[in-house]
Short mmCIF file of C-alpha atoms in Angstrom, two decimals:
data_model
loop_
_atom_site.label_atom_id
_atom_site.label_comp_id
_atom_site.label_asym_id
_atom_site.label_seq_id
_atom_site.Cartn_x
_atom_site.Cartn_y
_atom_site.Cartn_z
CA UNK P 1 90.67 119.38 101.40
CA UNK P 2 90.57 115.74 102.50
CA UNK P 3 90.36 112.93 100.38
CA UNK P 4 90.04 109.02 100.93
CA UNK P 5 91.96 107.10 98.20
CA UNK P 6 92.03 102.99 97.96
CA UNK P 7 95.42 101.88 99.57
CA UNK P 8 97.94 101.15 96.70
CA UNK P 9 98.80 97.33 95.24
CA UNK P 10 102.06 96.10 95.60
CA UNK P 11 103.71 93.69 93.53
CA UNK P 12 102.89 90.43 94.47
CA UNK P 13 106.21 89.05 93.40
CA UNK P 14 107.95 91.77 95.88
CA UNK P 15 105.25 90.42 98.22
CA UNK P 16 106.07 86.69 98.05
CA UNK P 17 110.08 87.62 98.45
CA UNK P 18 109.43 89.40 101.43
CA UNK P 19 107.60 86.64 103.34
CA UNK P 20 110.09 84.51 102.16
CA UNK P 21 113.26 86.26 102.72
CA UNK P 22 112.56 89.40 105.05
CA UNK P 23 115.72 90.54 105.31
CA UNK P 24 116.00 91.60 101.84
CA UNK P 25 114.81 94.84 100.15
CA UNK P 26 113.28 97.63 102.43
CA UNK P 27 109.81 97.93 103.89
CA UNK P 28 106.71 96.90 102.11
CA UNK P 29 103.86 99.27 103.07
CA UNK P 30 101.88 102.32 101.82
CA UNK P 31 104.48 104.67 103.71
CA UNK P 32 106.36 104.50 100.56
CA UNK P 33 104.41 103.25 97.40
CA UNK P 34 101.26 105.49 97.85
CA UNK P 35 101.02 108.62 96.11
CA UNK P 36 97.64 110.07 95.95
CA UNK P 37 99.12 111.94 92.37
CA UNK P 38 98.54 108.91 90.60
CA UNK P 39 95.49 107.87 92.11
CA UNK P 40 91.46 109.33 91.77
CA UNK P 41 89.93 109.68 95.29
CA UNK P 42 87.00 107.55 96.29
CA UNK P 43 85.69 110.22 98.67
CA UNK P 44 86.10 113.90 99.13
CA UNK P 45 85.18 116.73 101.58
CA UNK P 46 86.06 119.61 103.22
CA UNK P 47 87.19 120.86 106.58
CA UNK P 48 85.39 123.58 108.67
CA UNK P 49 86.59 126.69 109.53
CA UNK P 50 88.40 124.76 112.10
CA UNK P 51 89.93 122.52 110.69
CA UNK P 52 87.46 119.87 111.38
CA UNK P 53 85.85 117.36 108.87
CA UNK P 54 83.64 114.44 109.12
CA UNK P 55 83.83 110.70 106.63
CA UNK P 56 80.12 109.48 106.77
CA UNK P 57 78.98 106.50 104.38
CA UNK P 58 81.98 105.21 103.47
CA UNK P 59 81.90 101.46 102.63
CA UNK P 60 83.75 99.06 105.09
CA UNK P 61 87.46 98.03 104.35
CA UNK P 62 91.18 100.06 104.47
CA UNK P 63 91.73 103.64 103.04
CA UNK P 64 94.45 105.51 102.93
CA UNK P 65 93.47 109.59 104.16
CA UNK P 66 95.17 112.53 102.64
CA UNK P 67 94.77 115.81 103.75
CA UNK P 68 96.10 118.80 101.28
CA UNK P 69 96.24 122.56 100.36
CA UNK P 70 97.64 124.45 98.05
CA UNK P 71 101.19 125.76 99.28
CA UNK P 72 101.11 123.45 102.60
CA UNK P 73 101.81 120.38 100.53
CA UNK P 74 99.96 117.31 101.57
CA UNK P 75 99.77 114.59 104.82
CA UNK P 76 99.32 110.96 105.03
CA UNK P 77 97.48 108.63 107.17
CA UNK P 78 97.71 105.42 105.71
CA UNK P 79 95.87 101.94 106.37
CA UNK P 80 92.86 103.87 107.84
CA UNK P 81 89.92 101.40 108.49
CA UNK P 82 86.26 102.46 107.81
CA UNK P 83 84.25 103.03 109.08
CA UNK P 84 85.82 104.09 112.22
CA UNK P 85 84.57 107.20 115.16
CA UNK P 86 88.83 107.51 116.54
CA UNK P 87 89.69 110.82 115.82
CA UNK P 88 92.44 111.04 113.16
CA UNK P 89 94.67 114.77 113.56
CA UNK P 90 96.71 115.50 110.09
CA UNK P 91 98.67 119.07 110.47
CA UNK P 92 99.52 121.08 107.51
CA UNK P 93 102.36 123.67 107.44
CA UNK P 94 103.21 125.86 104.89
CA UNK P 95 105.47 124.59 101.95
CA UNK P 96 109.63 126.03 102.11
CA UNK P 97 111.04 127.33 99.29
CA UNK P 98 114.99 126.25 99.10
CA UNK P 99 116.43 129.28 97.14
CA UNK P 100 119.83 129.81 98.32
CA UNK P 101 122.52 127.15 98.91
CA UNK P 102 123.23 125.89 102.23
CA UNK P 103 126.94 126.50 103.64
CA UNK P 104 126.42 125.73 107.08
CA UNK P 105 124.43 123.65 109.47
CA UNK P 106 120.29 122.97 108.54
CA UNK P 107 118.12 121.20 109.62
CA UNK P 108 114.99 120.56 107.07
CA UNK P 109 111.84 119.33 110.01
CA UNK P 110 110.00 116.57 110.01
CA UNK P 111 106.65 116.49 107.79
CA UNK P 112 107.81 119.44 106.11
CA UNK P 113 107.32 119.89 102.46
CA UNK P 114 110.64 121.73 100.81
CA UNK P 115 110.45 123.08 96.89
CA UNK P 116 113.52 123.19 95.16
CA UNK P 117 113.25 125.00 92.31
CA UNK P 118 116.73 125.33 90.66
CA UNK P 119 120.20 123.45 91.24
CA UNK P 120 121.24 123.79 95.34
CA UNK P 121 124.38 122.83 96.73
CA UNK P 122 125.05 121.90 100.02
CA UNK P 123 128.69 123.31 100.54
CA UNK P 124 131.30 122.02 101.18
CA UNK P 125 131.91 121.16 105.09
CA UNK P 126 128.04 121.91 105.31
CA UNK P 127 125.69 119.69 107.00
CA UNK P 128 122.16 119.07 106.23
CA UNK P 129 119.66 116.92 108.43
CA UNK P 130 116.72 116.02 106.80
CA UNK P 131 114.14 114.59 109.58
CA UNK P 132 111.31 111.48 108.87
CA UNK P 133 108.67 112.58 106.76
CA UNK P 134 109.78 115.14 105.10
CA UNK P 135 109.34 115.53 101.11
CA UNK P 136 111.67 117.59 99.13
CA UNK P 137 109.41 118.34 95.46
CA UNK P 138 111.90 119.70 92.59
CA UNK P 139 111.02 121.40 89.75
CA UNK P 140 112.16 120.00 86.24
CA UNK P 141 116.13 119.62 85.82
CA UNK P 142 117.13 120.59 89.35
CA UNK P 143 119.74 118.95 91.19
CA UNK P 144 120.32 118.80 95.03
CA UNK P 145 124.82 118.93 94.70
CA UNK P 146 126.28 117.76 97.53
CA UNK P 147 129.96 119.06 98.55
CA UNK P 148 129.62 118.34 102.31
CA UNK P 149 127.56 115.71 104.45
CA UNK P 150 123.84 115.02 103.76
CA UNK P 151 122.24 112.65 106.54
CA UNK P 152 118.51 111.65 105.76
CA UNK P 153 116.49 109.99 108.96
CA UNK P 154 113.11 108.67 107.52
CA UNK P 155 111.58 105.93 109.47
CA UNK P 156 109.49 102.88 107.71
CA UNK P 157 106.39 104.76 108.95
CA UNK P 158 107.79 108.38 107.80
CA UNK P 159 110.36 107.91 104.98
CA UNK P 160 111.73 110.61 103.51
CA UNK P 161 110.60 111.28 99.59
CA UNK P 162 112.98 112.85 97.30
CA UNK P 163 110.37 113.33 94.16
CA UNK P 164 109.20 116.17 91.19
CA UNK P 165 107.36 118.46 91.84
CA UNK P 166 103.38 118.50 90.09
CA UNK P 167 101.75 115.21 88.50
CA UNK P 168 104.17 113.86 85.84
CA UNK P 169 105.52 110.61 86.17
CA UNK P 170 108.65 109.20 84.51
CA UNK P 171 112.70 108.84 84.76
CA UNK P 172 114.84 111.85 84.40
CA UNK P 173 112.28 114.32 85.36
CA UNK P 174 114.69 116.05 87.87
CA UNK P 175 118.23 115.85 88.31
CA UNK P 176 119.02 113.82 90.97
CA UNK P 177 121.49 114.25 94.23
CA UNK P 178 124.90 114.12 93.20
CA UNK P 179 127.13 113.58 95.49
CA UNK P 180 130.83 114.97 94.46
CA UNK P 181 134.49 115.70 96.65
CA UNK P 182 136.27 113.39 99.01
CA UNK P 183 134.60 115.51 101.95
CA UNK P 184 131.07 114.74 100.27
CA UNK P 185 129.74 112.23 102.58
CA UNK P 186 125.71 111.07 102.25
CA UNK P 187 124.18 108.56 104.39
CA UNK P 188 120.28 107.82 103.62
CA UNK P 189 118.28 105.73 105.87
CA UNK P 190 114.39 105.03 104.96
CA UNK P 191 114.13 107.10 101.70
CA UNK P 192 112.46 107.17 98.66
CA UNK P 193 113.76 108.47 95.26
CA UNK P 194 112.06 108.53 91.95
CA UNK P 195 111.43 109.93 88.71
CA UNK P 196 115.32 111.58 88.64
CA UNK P 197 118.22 111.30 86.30
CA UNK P 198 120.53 109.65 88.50
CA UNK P 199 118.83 108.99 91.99
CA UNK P 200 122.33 109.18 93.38
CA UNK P 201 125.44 109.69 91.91
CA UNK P 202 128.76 109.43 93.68
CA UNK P 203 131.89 111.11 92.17
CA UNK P 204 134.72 110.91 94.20
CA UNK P 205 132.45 110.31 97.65
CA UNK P 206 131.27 108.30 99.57
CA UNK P 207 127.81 107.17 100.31
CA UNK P 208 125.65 104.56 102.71
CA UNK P 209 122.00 103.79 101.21
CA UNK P 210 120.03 101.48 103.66
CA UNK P 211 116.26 100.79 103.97
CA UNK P 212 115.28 103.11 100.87
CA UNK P 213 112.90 102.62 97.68
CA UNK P 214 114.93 104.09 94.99
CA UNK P 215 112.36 103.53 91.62
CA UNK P 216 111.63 104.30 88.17
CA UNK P 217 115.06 106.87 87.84
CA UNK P 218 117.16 106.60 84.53
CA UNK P 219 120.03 105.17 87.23
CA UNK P 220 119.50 104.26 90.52
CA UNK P 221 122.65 104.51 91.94
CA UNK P 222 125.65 105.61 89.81
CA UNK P 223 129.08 105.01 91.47
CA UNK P 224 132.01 106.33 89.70
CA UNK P 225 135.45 108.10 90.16
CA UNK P 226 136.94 105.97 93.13
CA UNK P 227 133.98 106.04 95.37
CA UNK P 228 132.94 104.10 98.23
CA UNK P 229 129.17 103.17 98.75
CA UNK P 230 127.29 100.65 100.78
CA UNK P 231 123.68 99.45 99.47
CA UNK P 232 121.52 96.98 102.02
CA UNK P 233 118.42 96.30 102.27
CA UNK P 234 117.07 98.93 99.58
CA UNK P 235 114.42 98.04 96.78
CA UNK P 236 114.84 98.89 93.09
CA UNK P 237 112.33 98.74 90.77
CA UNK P 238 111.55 100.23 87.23
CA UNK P 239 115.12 101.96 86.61
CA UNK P 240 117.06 101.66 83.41
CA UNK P 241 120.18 100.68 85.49
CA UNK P 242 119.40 100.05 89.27
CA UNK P 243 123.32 100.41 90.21
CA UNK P 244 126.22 100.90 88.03
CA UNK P 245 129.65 100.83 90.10
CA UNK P 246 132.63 102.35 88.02
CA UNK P 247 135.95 103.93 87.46
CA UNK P 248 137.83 102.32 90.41
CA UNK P 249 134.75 102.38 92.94
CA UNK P 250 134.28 100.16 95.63
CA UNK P 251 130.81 98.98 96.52
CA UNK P 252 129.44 96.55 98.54
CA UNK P 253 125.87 95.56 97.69
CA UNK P 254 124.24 93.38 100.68
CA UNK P 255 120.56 92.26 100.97
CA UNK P 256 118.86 94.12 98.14
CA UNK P 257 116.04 93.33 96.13
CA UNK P 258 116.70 94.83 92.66
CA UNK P 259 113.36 94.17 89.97
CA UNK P 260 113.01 95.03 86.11
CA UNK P 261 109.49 95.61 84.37
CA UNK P 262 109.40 92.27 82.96
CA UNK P 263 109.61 93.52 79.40
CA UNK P 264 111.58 91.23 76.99
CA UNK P 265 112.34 94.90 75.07
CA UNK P 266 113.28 96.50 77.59
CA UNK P 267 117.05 96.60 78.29
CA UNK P 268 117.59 97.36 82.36
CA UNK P 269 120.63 96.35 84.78
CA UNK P 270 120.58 94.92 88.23
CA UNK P 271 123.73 95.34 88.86
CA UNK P 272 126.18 96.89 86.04
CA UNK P 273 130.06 97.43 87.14
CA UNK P 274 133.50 98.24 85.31
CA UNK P 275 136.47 98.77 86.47
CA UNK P 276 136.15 98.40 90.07
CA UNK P 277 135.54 96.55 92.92
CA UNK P 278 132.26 95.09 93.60
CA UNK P 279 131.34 92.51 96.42
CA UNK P 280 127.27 91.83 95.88
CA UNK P 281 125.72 89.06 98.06
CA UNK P 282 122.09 88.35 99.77
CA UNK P 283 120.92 90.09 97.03
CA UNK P 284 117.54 88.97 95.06
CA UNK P 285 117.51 89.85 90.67
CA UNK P 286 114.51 89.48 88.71
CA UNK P 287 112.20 90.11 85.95
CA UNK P 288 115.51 92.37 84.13
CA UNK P 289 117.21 92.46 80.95
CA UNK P 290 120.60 91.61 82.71
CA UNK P 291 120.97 90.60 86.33
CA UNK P 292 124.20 91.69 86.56
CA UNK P 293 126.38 92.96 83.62
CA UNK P 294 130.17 93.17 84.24
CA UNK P 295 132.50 94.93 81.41
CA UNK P 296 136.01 95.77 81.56
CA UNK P 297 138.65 94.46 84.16
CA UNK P 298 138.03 94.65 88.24
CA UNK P 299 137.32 92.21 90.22
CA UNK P 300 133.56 91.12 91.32
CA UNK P 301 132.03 88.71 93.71
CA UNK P 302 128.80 87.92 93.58
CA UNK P 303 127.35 85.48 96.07
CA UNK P 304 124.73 84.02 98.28
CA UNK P 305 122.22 86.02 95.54
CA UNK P 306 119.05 84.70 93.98
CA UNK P 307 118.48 85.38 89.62
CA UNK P 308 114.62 84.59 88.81
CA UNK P 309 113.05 85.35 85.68
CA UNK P 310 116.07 87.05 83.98
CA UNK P 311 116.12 87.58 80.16
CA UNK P 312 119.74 86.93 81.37
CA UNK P 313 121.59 86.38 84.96
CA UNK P 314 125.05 87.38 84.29
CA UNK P 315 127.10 88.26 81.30
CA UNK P 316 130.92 89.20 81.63
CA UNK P 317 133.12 90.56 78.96
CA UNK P 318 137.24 91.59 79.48
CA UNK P 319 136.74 91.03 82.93
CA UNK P 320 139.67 90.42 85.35
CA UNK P 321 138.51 88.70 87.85
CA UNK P 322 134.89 86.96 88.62
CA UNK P 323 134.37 85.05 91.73
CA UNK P 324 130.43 83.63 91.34
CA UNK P 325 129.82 81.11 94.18
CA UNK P 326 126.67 79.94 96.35
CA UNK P 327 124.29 81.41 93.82
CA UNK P 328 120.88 80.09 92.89
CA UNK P 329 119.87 80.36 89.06
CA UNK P 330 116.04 79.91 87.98
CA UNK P 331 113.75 80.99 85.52
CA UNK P 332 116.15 82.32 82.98
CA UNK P 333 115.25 82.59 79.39
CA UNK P 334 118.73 82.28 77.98
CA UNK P 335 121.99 81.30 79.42
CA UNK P 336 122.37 81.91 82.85
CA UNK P 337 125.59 82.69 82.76
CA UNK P 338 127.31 84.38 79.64
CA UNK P 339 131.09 85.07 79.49
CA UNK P 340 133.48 85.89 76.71
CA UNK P 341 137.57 88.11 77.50
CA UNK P 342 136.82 86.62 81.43
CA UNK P 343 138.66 84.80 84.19
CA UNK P 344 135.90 82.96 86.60
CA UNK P 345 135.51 80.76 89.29
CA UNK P 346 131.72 79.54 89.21
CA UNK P 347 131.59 77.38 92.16
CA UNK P 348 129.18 75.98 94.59
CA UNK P 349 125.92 77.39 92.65
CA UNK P 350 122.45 75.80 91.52
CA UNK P 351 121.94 76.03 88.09
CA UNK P 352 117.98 75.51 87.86
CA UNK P 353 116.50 74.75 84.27
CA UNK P 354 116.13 77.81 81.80
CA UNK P 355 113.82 77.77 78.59
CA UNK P 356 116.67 77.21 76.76
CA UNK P 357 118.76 75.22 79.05
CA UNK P 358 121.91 76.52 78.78
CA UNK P 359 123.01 76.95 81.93
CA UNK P 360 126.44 78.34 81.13
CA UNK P 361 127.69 79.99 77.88
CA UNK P 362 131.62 80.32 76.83
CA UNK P 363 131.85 82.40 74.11
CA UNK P 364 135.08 81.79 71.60
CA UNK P 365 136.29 84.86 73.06
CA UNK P 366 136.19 83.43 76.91
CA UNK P 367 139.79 82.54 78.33
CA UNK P 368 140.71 79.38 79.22
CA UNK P 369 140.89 79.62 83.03
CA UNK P 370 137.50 79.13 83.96
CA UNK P 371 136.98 77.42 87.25
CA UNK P 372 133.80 75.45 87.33
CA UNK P 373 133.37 73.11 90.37
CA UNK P 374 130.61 71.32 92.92
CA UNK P 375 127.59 72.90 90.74
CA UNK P 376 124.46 71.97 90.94
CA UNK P 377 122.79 71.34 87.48
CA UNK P 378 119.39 70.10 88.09
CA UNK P 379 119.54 67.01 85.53
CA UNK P 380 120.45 63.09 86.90
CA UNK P 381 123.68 62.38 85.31
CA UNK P 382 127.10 64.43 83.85
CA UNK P 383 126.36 63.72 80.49
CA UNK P 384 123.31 65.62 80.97
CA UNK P 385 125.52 68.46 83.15
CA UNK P 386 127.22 68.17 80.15
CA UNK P 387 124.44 69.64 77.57
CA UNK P 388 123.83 72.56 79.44
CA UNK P 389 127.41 74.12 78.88
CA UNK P 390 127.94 75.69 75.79
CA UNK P 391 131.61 75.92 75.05
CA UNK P 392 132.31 77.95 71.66
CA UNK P 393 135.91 78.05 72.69
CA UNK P 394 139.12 76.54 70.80
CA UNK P 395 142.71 76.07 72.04
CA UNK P 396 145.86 77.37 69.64
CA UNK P 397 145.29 74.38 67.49
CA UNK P 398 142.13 76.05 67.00
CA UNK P 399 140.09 72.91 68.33
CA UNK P 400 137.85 72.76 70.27
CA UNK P 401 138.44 73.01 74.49
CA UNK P 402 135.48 70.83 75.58
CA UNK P 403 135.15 72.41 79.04
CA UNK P 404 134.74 69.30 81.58
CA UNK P 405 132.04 69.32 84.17
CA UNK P 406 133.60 68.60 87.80
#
């Protein structure tokens, strides 16, 4: 069958982001937010015995053509304009069950569709190549486990979709890839994940996500057991925690745009990391529960970043060591910045008004050494500066610290 369906909206805050800063986040474009599952057609026919079909009185303006059968999957053509007499060619080949685990060299092609069906693991010192355009469907539960080096090569045009197979919608539908060994090595380039457990999990591994659309999973990205992952220039949107770095990990998280549902009930992450090392800059927060949440020791830098429309920006607790410079703070409707057990240095960073404004909150539990300096507070004189600090903190005389804006 072939089916015209209207081309899919895209958030209009994502939108406005990307005009303004274009190197953050992936690709905006119907290559990777259209799925024709969630979406009624608004025209339908059939092909001849040849293949051949014909899209007659169709009103003017942009479509997005699917062509589809039952056990050959489905093809795109996307941002078709009507009417139009160019010929459009969309080739379906028969779906590939994955049934056994792969312990050697694959190679899954391009604008293939692959059904997994139950848990496969890519051995280790296996490779698998998964070429643009390809979608890999699995069933409920099923994990792809990866022991040995998984290289994805979508294009912005052609990205690779990692999604569940049939018509429901929702986080933890699938397993997720879980990456797992020091020889476990995963590098993703223009892909899409969604509806999983954990997107991708790293245990022990190491991983390099750039260019993807990782959406509406239970996590994101989970990092944990000393792994090492790079994240740039990916998109987030709609997962309980978009990345959560811990257990001695290392991750550096460049040029990202992470987005929440804008639900003041809902409680999702940008950024959430214990425990380890975590250098996050370039990177754009909004509409979430927490920006970023850091818990328990490490050492975190988070700079050069934009928090809009956070319930809250960033909230530390026992942390070791928080550097937090060259940020820009808006739109927050409670403290921007929340610490209590934490050692900062907060320098260099424009503090915007919230609905509360409270830029900065130090709970009685926050240590002393909290280096605050060359902020900008949006208000025309310290006193002011001064009323948007909250310091609950006392000294060993039990009175009260005062913390002095510099």
């Amino acid at each position: 069958q072939v089916a015209l369906y209207d081309t899919t909206a895209i958030d209009t805050s994502l939108l406005r982001y990307k005009k303004e800063y274009p190197n953050v986040g992936t690709t905006l474009g119907q290559a990777f937010y259209f799925d024709h599952r969630t979406q009624q057609p608004v025209y339908r026919t059939q092909t001849d015995k040849n293949g051949h079909f014909k899209l007659e009185g169709m009103e003017a303006g942009n479509y997005n053509l699917v062509a589809y059968k039952n056990g050959y999957g489905w093809k795109y053509k996307t941002k078709l304009t009507a009417p139009t007499t160019e010929p459009v060619n969309l080739e379906l080949q028969p779906e590939i069950q994955i049934n056994e685990d792969i312990t050697d060299y694959a190679v899954w092609e391009a604008d293939r569709h692959y059904i997994i069906a139950k848990d496969i693991t890519l051995a280790e010192n296996a490779t698998l190549i998964i070429d643009r355009g390809a979608v890999i469907r699995f069933s409920p539960f099923a994990t792809l486990l990866v022991n040995g080096d998984l290289e994805v090569n979508g294009d912005e045009n052609n990205p690779v979709i990692f999604t569940m197979q049939g018509i429901d919608r929702g986080a933890g539908l699938w397993g997720g890839i879980k990456i797992t060994g020091p020889n476990a090595k995963t590098t993703l380039n223009f892909a899409k994940i969604e509806n999983a457990q954990y997107g991708l999990s790293l245990k022990n591994a190491g991983g390099d996500i750039v260019n993807c659309l990782i959406e509406d999973n239970e996590f994101g990205i989970y990092s944990t057991h000393e792994s090492n992952v790079t994240v740039s220039k990916t998109t987030f949107s709609a997962n309980a925690t978009n990345i959560h770095v811990e257990g001695l990990s290392n991750a550096h998280i460049d040029g990202n745009m992470l987005m929440g549902d804008n639900d003041p009930q809902s409680e999702d992450i940008g950024i959430y990391t214990n425990n380890s090392y975590t250098l996050a800059e370039n990177n754009i927060c909004t509409k979430l529960n927490k920006g970023f949440k850091i818990e328990y020791n490490g050492d975190v830098e988070i700079q050069k970043s934009i928090f809009d429309g956070n319930e809250y920006d960033v909230t530390t607790c026992i942390v070791g060591k928080a550097r937090i410079e060259k940020n820009t703070f808006w739109g927050t409707k409670n403290p921007q910045i929340s610490m209590a057990y934490s050692i900062a240095t907060i320098n260099r960073n424009n503090f915007y008004n919230t609905l509360q404004d409270i830029a900065l909150y130090l709970s009685e539990h926050a240590r002393g050494d909290i280096d605050a300096k060359n902020n900008y507070w949006d208000v025309a004189s310290v006193e002011a500066a001064q009323r948007r600090i909250q310091d609950k903190r006392v000294d060993s005389n039990n009175n009260p610290t005062n913390f002095k804006v510099n």
